[in-house]
Amino acid sequence: MRLSADMSAFQDRLGYVFARPELLVRALTHGSISSSTRADNQRLEFLGDRVLGLVMASALLEADKDATEGQLAPRFNALVRKETCADVARQVDLGTVLKLGRSEMMSGGRRKQALLGDAMEAVIAAIYRDGGFDAAQEVILRLWGARIHQVEADARDAKTALQEWAQARGQKPPAYELASRSGPDHAPVFTIVVRLTDGREARATAGSKRQAEQSAARALLDRLEGEAG
C-alpha cells in the first residue's frame, strides 16, 4: 500500500516509517467512516492504551528511583490521560489525517479531544504491531519528551487535593456548579464554580466540564495557599 502525501508527511512528524502502512491507515480511521470492509481504530486504541501505560510506568520508575507508589500513580495518570494524549496528537497535527465520516467532520471532529486522544493511542498500537515494543517505546518517549520529567512532583489532580484540604479542616467536600455553557455543540465552553462550605469559591472556563472543574479547583487551591502564606 502506498500512502498519500499527507499520510507520508504525518509519518515524518511521527518520526516512524511503517513497513505495513495499512496499520497506520486503520489507526486513523474513526468509527464514523468504518464499514464491513474498512475496520475502525477501536481495537488498536485498546491495545495502544496498554502499550502507553507500560512505557510510562517504566519511564517514571527510571526518572525517580526513590518515588513511592503513592507518588508515582498520580504522575502516571497525568501522563496517560486522554487530555495528554490529545495534546501529543495536536503536537504532530494528527487531526489533519483523521479519517472521519461526513457528520463527524462537519461537527469539528478533527479538533475533538476524545477523538484525538483515541487516535493517538491507536497510532501507538499500530507502531507496536508494525515494529515491536522498542519502536513504540522510542516514539512515545520522544513525543512525550519533557512531559515525563516536568510532571509535578505530586501530580494528584486538583479536585482530589482540594477535597483532602477541606476534609482535613472538618468541612464537607467542595461543591461544583455549572455556571454557564456556551459555544456550538462541537466546541462547547463550560464555566464551573467550585465552592467550599465556608463560602470561599473560584471559577474557571474550559472546553470540557472535567477540565473546567480541575481548573476551578486549582484556582481555589492557589488562593488558599496564598492566604496561608
C-alpha positions as semicolon CSV with decimal commas, in nm:
position;residue;x (nm);y (nm);z (nm)
1;M;0,000;0,000;0,000
2;R;0,124;0,345;-0,095
3;L;0,045;0,625;0,145
4;S;-0,093;0,958;0,033
5;A;0,125;1,266;0,058
6;D;-0,044;1,386;0,377
7;M;-0,004;1,042;0,538
8;S;0,362;1,035;0,441
9;A;0,407;1,379;0,593
10;F;0,241;1,253;0,911
11;Q;0,490;0,964;0,925
12;D;0,767;1,224;0,911
13;R;0,612;1,413;1,202
14;L;0,585;1,089;1,398
15;G;0,943;1,000;1,319
16;Y;0,847;0,646;1,226
17;V;0,810;0,482;0,884
18;F;0,565;0,192;0,864
19;A;0,662;-0,133;0,696
20;R;0,288;-0,207;0,688
21;P;0,125;0,128;0,619
22;E;-0,221;-0,027;0,633
23;L;-0,179;-0,031;1,011
24;L;-0,139;0,346;1,014
25;V;-0,446;0,390;0,795
26;R;-0,652;0,175;1,030
27;A;-0,525;0,365;1,334
28;L;-0,653;0,688;1,181
29;T;-0,993;0,551;1,078
30;H;-1,275;0,665;1,307
31;G;-1,587;0,456;1,357
32;S;-1,796;0,718;1,177
33;I;-1,646;0,609;0,844
34;S;-1,587;0,238;0,908
35;S;-1,767;-0,036;0,716
36;S;-1,763;-0,412;0,668
37;T;-1,454;-0,368;0,451
38;R;-1,293;-0,083;0,644
39;A;-1,208;-0,150;1,010
40;D;-1,204;0,136;1,258
41;N;-0,935;0,212;1,517
42;Q;-1,113;0,098;1,835
43;R;-0,926;-0,230;1,880
44;L;-0,595;-0,056;1,819
45;E;-0,693;0,213;2,069
46;F;-0,748;-0,058;2,331
47;L;-0,401;-0,200;2,270
48;G;-0,229;0,138;2,245
49;D;-0,360;0,242;2,585
50;R;-0,183;-0,059;2,738
51;V;0,142;-0,005;2,548
52;L;0,148;0,360;2,651
53;G;0,084;0,262;3,011
54;L;0,374;0,018;3,022
55;V;0,614;0,268;2,864
56;M;0,510;0,545;3,103
57;A;0,527;0,325;3,412
58;S;0,879;0,218;3,320
59;A;0,986;0,574;3,236
60;L;0,860;0,709;3,567
61;L;1,045;0,442;3,763
62;E;1,364;0,537;3,582
63;A;1,307;0,910;3,624
64;D;1,269;0,892;4,003
65;K;1,419;0,585;4,165
66;D;1,312;0,693;4,515
67;A;0,946;0,770;4,445
68;T;0,680;0,572;4,628
69;E;0,385;0,407;4,458
70;G;0,166;0,680;4,603
71;Q;0,378;0,945;4,429
72;L;0,411;0,754;4,101
73;A;0,043;0,674;4,050
74;P;-0,080;1,034;4,007
75;R;0,214;1,117;3,781
76;F;0,128;0,815;3,569
77;N;-0,235;0,919;3,546
78;A;-0,135;1,269;3,438
79;L;0,080;1,133;3,155
80;V;-0,159;0,874;3,010
81;R;-0,493;1,054;3,046
82;K;-0,691;1,142;2,736
83;E;-0,610;1,512;2,758
84;T;-0,236;1,445;2,742
85;C;-0,276;1,204;2,450
86;A;-0,479;1,469;2,269
87;D;-0,208;1,730;2,335
88;V;0,051;1,499;2,180
89;A;-0,183;1,438;1,887
90;R;-0,206;1,814;1,829
91;Q;0,174;1,835;1,854
92;V;0,206;1,608;1,548
93;D;-0,101;1,757;1,378
94;L;-0,282;1,424;1,383
95;G;-0,621;1,583;1,326
96;T;-0,540;1,667;0,964
97;V;-0,510;1,298;0,871
98;L;-0,800;1,155;1,072
99;K;-1,044;0,966;0,851
100;L;-1,393;1,072;0,956
101;G;-1,749;1,036;0,835
102;R;-1,916;1,347;0,695
103;S;-2,127;1,421;1,003
104;E;-1,829;1,388;1,238
105;M;-1,620;1,605;1,009
106;M;-1,890;1,872;0,995
107;S;-1,915;1,879;1,375
108;G;-1,546;1,956;1,417
109;G;-1,424;1,602;1,479
110;R;-1,067;1,684;1,380
111;R;-1,042;1,910;1,686
112;K;-1,229;1,695;1,939
113;Q;-1,017;1,595;2,234
114;A;-1,166;1,247;2,269
115;L;-1,114;1,162;1,902
116;L;-0,758;1,293;1,902
117;G;-0,668;1,109;2,222
118;D;-0,818;0,782;2,099
119;A;-0,643;0,809;1,763
120;M;-0,308;0,882;1,929
121;E;-0,341;0,561;2,131
122;A;-0,434;0,373;1,814
123;V;-0,126;0,508;1,636
124;I;0,089;0,385;1,925
125;A;-0,062;0,039;1,886
126;A;-0,003;0,049;1,511
127;I;0,364;0,123;1,568
128;Y;0,382;-0,157;1,824
129;R;0,221;-0,404;1,583
130;D;0,445;-0,289;1,299
131;G;0,783;-0,253;1,468
132;G;0,757;-0,408;1,813
133;F;0,777;-0,271;2,164
134;D;1,115;-0,100;2,126
135;A;0,991;0,102;1,829
136;A;0,676;0,208;2,013
137;Q;0,873;0,298;2,323
138;E;1,115;0,514;2,125
139;V;0,833;0,710;1,962
140;I;0,640;0,755;2,286
141;L;0,940;0,877;2,484
142;R;1,032;1,121;2,210
143;L;0,682;1,261;2,164
144;W;0,601;1,284;2,535
145;G;0,951;1,424;2,590
146;A;0,985;1,677;2,869
147;R;0,636;1,599;2,999
148;I;0,779;1,295;3,174
149;H;1,033;1,494;3,373
150;Q;0,820;1,804;3,423
151;V;0,516;1,624;3,561
152;E;0,451;1,770;3,906
153;A;0,632;1,600;4,193
154;D;0,289;1,545;4,344
155;A;0,057;1,517;4,047
156;R;-0,262;1,449;4,238
157;D;-0,544;1,607;4,044
158;A;-0,661;1,939;4,184
159;K;-1,010;1,813;4,274
160;T;-0,863;1,539;4,494
161;A;-0,622;1,781;4,659
162;L;-0,899;2,034;4,729
163;Q;-1,127;1,767;4,876
164;E;-0,845;1,649;5,104
165;W;-0,783;2,010;5,211
166;A;-1,150;2,051;5,305
167;Q;-1,176;1,719;5,487
168;A;-0,862;1,791;5,689
169;R;-1,039;2,101;5,823
170;G;-1,367;1,930;5,901
171;Q;-1,551;2,073;5,602
172;K;-1,782;1,895;5,362
173;P;-1,645;1,814;5,013
174;P;-1,635;2,110;4,774
175;A;-1,945;2,168;4,561
176;Y;-1,914;2,214;4,183
177;E;-2,178;2,410;3,994
178;L;-2,215;2,461;3,620
179;A;-2,239;2,839;3,589
180;S;-2,276;2,854;3,211
181;R;-2,239;2,663;2,888
182;S;-2,178;2,838;2,559
183;G;-2,042;2,778;2,210
184;P;-2,153;2,533;1,940
185;D;-2,208;2,164;2,013
186;H;-1,879;2,067;1,851
187;A;-1,681;2,318;2,057
188;P;-1,864;2,385;2,385
189;V;-1,730;2,610;2,658
190;F;-1,813;2,536;3,021
191;T;-1,777;2,767;3,321
192;I;-1,766;2,591;3,658
193;V;-1,780;2,741;4,007
194;V;-1,635;2,544;4,298
195;R;-1,740;2,646;4,647
196;L;-1,636;2,546;4,999
197;T;-1,879;2,536;5,290
198;D;-1,707;2,844;5,436
199;G;-1,811;3,042;5,128
200;R;-1,476;3,069;4,953
201;E;-1,502;2,993;4,584
202;A;-1,331;3,010;4,244
203;R;-1,439;2,966;3,884
204;A;-1,280;2,853;3,560
205;T;-1,371;2,805;3,197
206;A;-1,263;2,521;2,967
207;G;-1,373;2,308;2,674
208;S;-1,497;2,022;2,893
209;K;-1,664;2,002;3,233
210;R;-1,380;1,792;3,369
211;Q;-1,117;2,043;3,263
212;A;-1,320;2,333;3,399
213;E;-1,369;2,158;3,734
214;Q;-0,998;2,081;3,759
215;S;-0,903;2,437;3,670
216;A;-1,151;2,582;3,920
217;A;-1,019;2,353;4,193
218;R;-0,663;2,454;4,110
219;A;-0,757;2,823;4,120
220;L;-0,916;2,782;4,463
221;L;-0,618;2,584;4,592
222;D;-0,385;2,860;4,472
223;R;-0,600;3,114;4,657
224;L;-0,599;2,911;4,976
225;E;-0,221;2,866;4,959
226;G;-0,181;3,240;4,903
227;E;-0,393;3,319;5,208
228;A;-0,195;3,072;5,415
229;G;0,130;3,229;5,302
